[in-house]
Amino acid sequence: MLWHLAFNQLPGKVNEALVTGREDIFFGAEFDASAGTNKLPDHVVRYYIDTLKDPDHLRGSFEFYRAIPATTAQNQKRVQQRLTLPVLAIGGSESSGEGVASTMKLAADDVQTVVLTGSGHWVAEQAPEQLLAALTAFLAPYRDAAAVARNPGPRAAAD
């Protein structure tokens, strides 16, 4: 169900006017559809919807989608100079899955892929432990290297 991609890019006088006062209906349906089988808890959905009732927040949420054409053009330029640093691509098994990594591989040479089982679009909310484990494992070499750099330990005696 990707109809919202086009709707969310409409001018504010259209989509913002249609959604204002109906945030529960619009975003409730969006959160439900994108979650997969592991639905977000009601209090989480309520928090996000209440936040989006602020006109500035609502406009900002739509501006993300309105920027997609510009972002796409920028990304097409970015692939001309590939990323050489390690990239962690995380997708939910009931949403983007491997697609996140497939997209990142268009621009990066060292892509590590993690697909979080039982998660839809909202990986941080739906699989927080799996997400934390993936991030911890990915960042561990850098954390360990930084710790060694800060505390090199005793130096060998000079001869």
PDB file of C-alpha atoms in Angstrom:
ATOM      1  CA  MET A   1       0.000   0.000   0.000  1.00  0.00           C
ATOM      2  CA  LEU A   2       2.120   2.869  -1.267  1.00  0.00           C
ATOM      3  CA  TRP A   3      -0.594   5.347  -2.268  1.00  0.00           C
ATOM      4  CA  HIS A   4       0.521   7.602   0.577  1.00  0.00           C
ATOM      5  CA  LEU A   5       3.801   8.361  -1.215  1.00  0.00           C
ATOM      6  CA  ALA A   6       1.942  10.369  -3.862  1.00  0.00           C
ATOM      7  CA  PHE A   7      -0.635  11.796  -1.445  1.00  0.00           C
ATOM      8  CA  ASN A   8       2.021  12.986   1.004  1.00  0.00           C
ATOM      9  CA  GLN A   9       3.764  14.942  -1.762  1.00  0.00           C
ATOM     10  CA  LEU A  10       0.700  17.002  -2.634  1.00  0.00           C
ATOM     11  CA  PRO A  11       0.734  20.748  -1.876  1.00  0.00           C
ATOM     12  CA  GLY A  12      -0.130  21.619   1.713  1.00  0.00           C
ATOM     13  CA  LYS A  13      -3.388  23.233   0.777  1.00  0.00           C
ATOM     14  CA  VAL A  14      -4.513  19.748  -0.254  1.00  0.00           C
ATOM     15  CA  ASN A  15      -3.087  17.037   1.999  1.00  0.00           C
ATOM     16  CA  GLU A  16      -2.575  19.112   5.126  1.00  0.00           C
ATOM     17  CA  ALA A  17      -6.096  20.497   4.782  1.00  0.00           C
ATOM     18  CA  LEU A  18      -7.526  17.003   4.325  1.00  0.00           C
ATOM     19  CA  VAL A  19      -5.625  15.465   7.237  1.00  0.00           C
ATOM     20  CA  THR A  20      -5.983  18.294   9.787  1.00  0.00           C
ATOM     21  CA  GLY A  21      -8.609  17.218  12.307  1.00  0.00           C
ATOM     22  CA  ARG A  22      -8.481  13.685  10.906  1.00  0.00           C
ATOM     23  CA  GLU A  23      -4.983  12.726  12.049  1.00  0.00           C
ATOM     24  CA  ASP A  24      -6.348   9.706  13.930  1.00  0.00           C
ATOM     25  CA  ILE A  25      -7.907   8.311  10.760  1.00  0.00           C
ATOM     26  CA  PHE A  26      -5.033   9.042   8.371  1.00  0.00           C
ATOM     27  CA  PHE A  27      -2.031   8.245  10.541  1.00  0.00           C
ATOM     28  CA  GLY A  28      -3.819   5.464  12.420  1.00  0.00           C
ATOM     29  CA  ALA A  29      -4.302   3.683   9.096  1.00  0.00           C
ATOM     30  CA  GLU A  30      -0.710   4.400   8.056  1.00  0.00           C
ATOM     31  CA  PHE A  31       0.797   3.071  11.282  1.00  0.00           C
ATOM     32  CA  ASP A  32      -1.417  -0.001  11.112  1.00  0.00           C
ATOM     33  CA  ALA A  33      -0.655  -0.802   7.465  1.00  0.00           C
ATOM     34  CA  SER A  34       3.104  -0.299   7.723  1.00  0.00           C
ATOM     35  CA  ALA A  35       3.565  -2.262  10.930  1.00  0.00           C
ATOM     36  CA  GLY A  36       2.962  -5.704   9.446  1.00  0.00           C
ATOM     37  CA  THR A  37       1.675  -8.340  11.857  1.00  0.00           C
ATOM     38  CA  ASN A  38       3.490  -6.922  14.899  1.00  0.00           C
ATOM     39  CA  LYS A  39       1.277  -3.871  15.449  1.00  0.00           C
ATOM     40  CA  LEU A  40       2.576  -0.898  17.386  1.00  0.00           C
ATOM     41  CA  PRO A  41       1.147  -0.507  20.884  1.00  0.00           C
ATOM     42  CA  ASP A  42      -1.758   1.931  21.109  1.00  0.00           C
ATOM     43  CA  HIS A  43       0.188   4.325  23.364  1.00  0.00           C
ATOM     44  CA  VAL A  44       2.983   4.586  20.773  1.00  0.00           C
ATOM     45  CA  VAL A  45       0.574   5.316  17.929  1.00  0.00           C
ATOM     46  CA  ARG A  46      -1.241   7.828  20.161  1.00  0.00           C
ATOM     47  CA  TYR A  47       2.047   9.621  20.936  1.00  0.00           C
ATOM     48  CA  TYR A  48       2.952   9.984  17.260  1.00  0.00           C
ATOM     49  CA  ILE A  49      -0.540  11.054  16.217  1.00  0.00           C
ATOM     50  CA  ASP A  50      -0.751  13.615  19.016  1.00  0.00           C
ATOM     51  CA  THR A  51       2.623  14.991  17.919  1.00  0.00           C
ATOM     52  CA  LEU A  52       1.420  15.255  14.321  1.00  0.00           C
ATOM     53  CA  LYS A  53      -1.614  17.315  15.357  1.00  0.00           C
ATOM     54  CA  ASP A  54       0.722  20.303  15.665  1.00  0.00           C
ATOM     55  CA  PRO A  55       0.495  22.131  12.296  1.00  0.00           C
ATOM     56  CA  ASP A  56       4.283  22.559  12.076  1.00  0.00           C
ATOM     57  CA  HIS A  57       4.872  18.876  12.788  1.00  0.00           C
ATOM     58  CA  LEU A  58       2.229  17.858  10.272  1.00  0.00           C
ATOM     59  CA  ARG A  59       3.757  20.102   7.601  1.00  0.00           C
ATOM     60  CA  GLY A  60       7.228  18.745   8.408  1.00  0.00           C
ATOM     61  CA  SER A  61       6.032  15.172   8.035  1.00  0.00           C
ATOM     62  CA  PHE A  62       4.702  15.953   4.563  1.00  0.00           C
ATOM     63  CA  GLU A  63       7.759  18.006   3.590  1.00  0.00           C
ATOM     64  CA  PHE A  64       9.868  14.856   3.940  1.00  0.00           C
ATOM     65  CA  TYR A  65       7.826  13.327   1.102  1.00  0.00           C
ATOM     66  CA  ARG A  66       7.707  16.545  -0.913  1.00  0.00           C
ATOM     67  CA  ALA A  67      11.515  16.490  -0.898  1.00  0.00           C
ATOM     68  CA  ILE A  68      11.680  13.010  -2.467  1.00  0.00           C
ATOM     69  CA  PRO A  69      12.304  14.294  -6.033  1.00  0.00           C
ATOM     70  CA  ALA A  70      15.187  16.507  -4.821  1.00  0.00           C
ATOM     71  CA  THR A  71      16.545  13.734  -2.605  1.00  0.00           C
ATOM     72  CA  THR A  72      16.413  11.282  -5.506  1.00  0.00           C
ATOM     73  CA  ALA A  73      18.372  13.685  -7.711  1.00  0.00           C
ATOM     74  CA  GLN A  74      20.933  14.185  -4.943  1.00  0.00           C
ATOM     75  CA  ASN A  75      21.285  10.435  -4.453  1.00  0.00           C
ATOM     76  CA  GLN A  76      21.858   9.929  -8.183  1.00  0.00           C
ATOM     77  CA  LYS A  77      24.817  12.301  -7.894  1.00  0.00           C
ATOM     78  CA  ARG A  78      26.046  10.627  -4.714  1.00  0.00           C
ATOM     79  CA  VAL A  79      26.500   7.244  -6.393  1.00  0.00           C
ATOM     80  CA  GLN A  80      29.194   8.788  -8.589  1.00  0.00           C
ATOM     81  CA  GLN A  81      31.514   8.819  -5.573  1.00  0.00           C
ATOM     82  CA  ARG A  82      30.950   5.574  -3.717  1.00  0.00           C
ATOM     83  CA  LEU A  83      31.011   5.365   0.047  1.00  0.00           C
ATOM     84  CA  THR A  84      33.995   3.377   1.262  1.00  0.00           C
ATOM     85  CA  LEU A  85      33.150   3.403   4.962  1.00  0.00           C
ATOM     86  CA  PRO A  86      31.162   0.521   6.429  1.00  0.00           C
ATOM     87  CA  VAL A  87      27.391   0.956   6.192  1.00  0.00           C
ATOM     88  CA  LEU A  88      24.810  -0.890   8.273  1.00  0.00           C
ATOM     89  CA  ALA A  89      21.545  -1.392   6.373  1.00  0.00           C
ATOM     90  CA  ILE A  90      18.639  -2.422   8.596  1.00  0.00           C
ATOM     91  CA  GLY A  91      15.207  -3.438   7.369  1.00  0.00           C
ATOM     92  CA  GLY A  92      12.184  -5.091   8.900  1.00  0.00           C
ATOM     93  CA  SER A  93      11.288  -8.535   7.568  1.00  0.00           C
ATOM     94  CA  GLU A  94       7.669  -7.434   7.056  1.00  0.00           C
ATOM     95  CA  SER A  95       8.603  -4.206   5.305  1.00  0.00           C
ATOM     96  CA  SER A  96      11.734  -3.268   3.356  1.00  0.00           C
ATOM     97  CA  GLY A  97      13.716  -6.331   4.407  1.00  0.00           C
ATOM     98  CA  GLU A  98      16.768  -6.788   2.171  1.00  0.00           C
ATOM     99  CA  GLY A  99      15.669  -3.804   0.086  1.00  0.00           C
ATOM    100  CA  VAL A 100      17.465  -1.386   2.383  1.00  0.00           C
ATOM    101  CA  ALA A 101      20.775  -3.134   1.742  1.00  0.00           C
ATOM    102  CA  SER A 102      20.084  -3.466  -1.982  1.00  0.00           C
ATOM    103  CA  THR A 103      19.576   0.287  -2.164  1.00  0.00           C
ATOM    104  CA  MET A 104      22.693   1.080  -0.115  1.00  0.00           C
ATOM    105  CA  LYS A 105      24.801  -1.233  -2.280  1.00  0.00           C
ATOM    106  CA  LEU A 106      24.141   1.128  -5.177  1.00  0.00           C
ATOM    107  CA  ALA A 107      26.273   3.749  -3.393  1.00  0.00           C
ATOM    108  CA  ALA A 108      28.465   1.898  -0.883  1.00  0.00           C
ATOM    109  CA  ASP A 109      31.140  -0.788  -1.131  1.00  0.00           C
ATOM    110  CA  ASP A 110      30.986  -2.232   2.401  1.00  0.00           C
ATOM    111  CA  VAL A 111      27.329  -2.839   3.268  1.00  0.00           C
ATOM    112  CA  GLN A 112      26.393  -5.049   6.184  1.00  0.00           C
ATOM    113  CA  THR A 113      22.801  -6.239   6.108  1.00  0.00           C
ATOM    114  CA  VAL A 114      20.485  -6.914   9.025  1.00  0.00           C
ATOM    115  CA  VAL A 115      16.849  -7.900   8.577  1.00  0.00           C
ATOM    116  CA  LEU A 116      14.932  -7.764  11.831  1.00  0.00           C
ATOM    117  CA  THR A 117      12.544 -10.688  12.099  1.00  0.00           C
ATOM    118  CA  GLY A 118       8.944  -9.842  12.938  1.00  0.00           C
ATOM    119  CA  SER A 119       9.417  -6.136  12.328  1.00  0.00           C
ATOM    120  CA  GLY A 120       7.632  -3.969   9.827  1.00  0.00           C
ATOM    121  CA  HIS A 121       8.539  -0.384   8.997  1.00  0.00           C
ATOM    122  CA  TRP A 122       8.996   0.692  12.633  1.00  0.00           C
ATOM    123  CA  VAL A 123      12.107  -1.311  13.546  1.00  0.00           C
ATOM    124  CA  ALA A 124      13.048   0.748  16.621  1.00  0.00           C
ATOM    125  CA  GLU A 125       9.609   0.301  18.144  1.00  0.00           C
ATOM    126  CA  GLN A 126       8.956  -3.247  16.963  1.00  0.00           C
ATOM    127  CA  ALA A 127      12.316  -4.895  17.542  1.00  0.00           C
ATOM    128  CA  PRO A 128      14.288  -2.676  19.948  1.00  0.00           C
ATOM    129  CA  GLU A 129      16.430  -5.497  21.347  1.00  0.00           C
ATOM    130  CA  GLN A 130      17.333  -6.792  17.883  1.00  0.00           C
ATOM    131  CA  LEU A 131      18.097  -3.255  16.724  1.00  0.00           C
ATOM    132  CA  LEU A 132      20.312  -2.558  19.731  1.00  0.00           C
ATOM    133  CA  ALA A 133      22.163  -5.851  19.225  1.00  0.00           C
ATOM    134  CA  ALA A 134      22.752  -5.042  15.534  1.00  0.00           C
ATOM    135  CA  LEU A 135      23.986  -1.526  16.301  1.00  0.00           C
ATOM    136  CA  THR A 136      26.189  -2.725  19.166  1.00  0.00           C
ATOM    137  CA  ALA A 137      27.835  -5.388  17.012  1.00  0.00           C
ATOM    138  CA  PHE A 138      28.318  -2.981  14.094  1.00  0.00           C
ATOM    139  CA  LEU A 139      29.794  -0.206  16.246  1.00  0.00           C
ATOM    140  CA  ALA A 140      31.891  -2.443  18.556  1.00  0.00           C
ATOM    141  CA  PRO A 141      35.126  -2.246  16.510  1.00  0.00           C
ATOM    142  CA  TYR A 142      34.950   1.558  16.528  1.00  0.00           C
ATOM    143  CA  ARG A 143      34.099   1.752  20.214  1.00  0.00           C
ATOM    144  CA  ASP A 144      36.960  -0.626  21.046  1.00  0.00           C
ATOM    145  CA  ALA A 145      39.422   1.305  18.862  1.00  0.00           C
ATOM    146  CA  ALA A 146      38.382   4.585  20.482  1.00  0.00           C
ATOM    147  CA  ALA A 147      38.870   3.099  23.943  1.00  0.00           C
ATOM    148  CA  VAL A 148      42.383   1.934  23.056  1.00  0.00           C
ATOM    149  CA  ALA A 149      43.214   5.354  21.606  1.00  0.00           C
ATOM    150  CA  ARG A 150      42.066   7.065  24.823  1.00  0.00           C
ATOM    151  CA  ASN A 151      43.866   4.574  27.097  1.00  0.00           C
ATOM    152  CA  PRO A 152      46.852   3.081  25.295  1.00  0.00           C
ATOM    153  CA  GLY A 153      48.024   1.384  28.480  1.00  0.00           C
ATOM    154  CA  PRO A 154      51.546   1.229  29.835  1.00  0.00           C
ATOM    155  CA  ARG A 155      54.297   1.752  27.322  1.00  0.00           C
ATOM    156  CA  ALA A 156      57.042  -0.742  26.926  1.00  0.00           C
ATOM    157  CA  ALA A 157      60.260   0.348  28.568  1.00  0.00           C
ATOM    158  CA  ALA A 158      62.599   2.053  26.173  1.00  0.00           C
ATOM    159  CA  ASP A 159      65.777   0.113  25.485  1.00  0.00           C
TER     160      ASP A 159
END
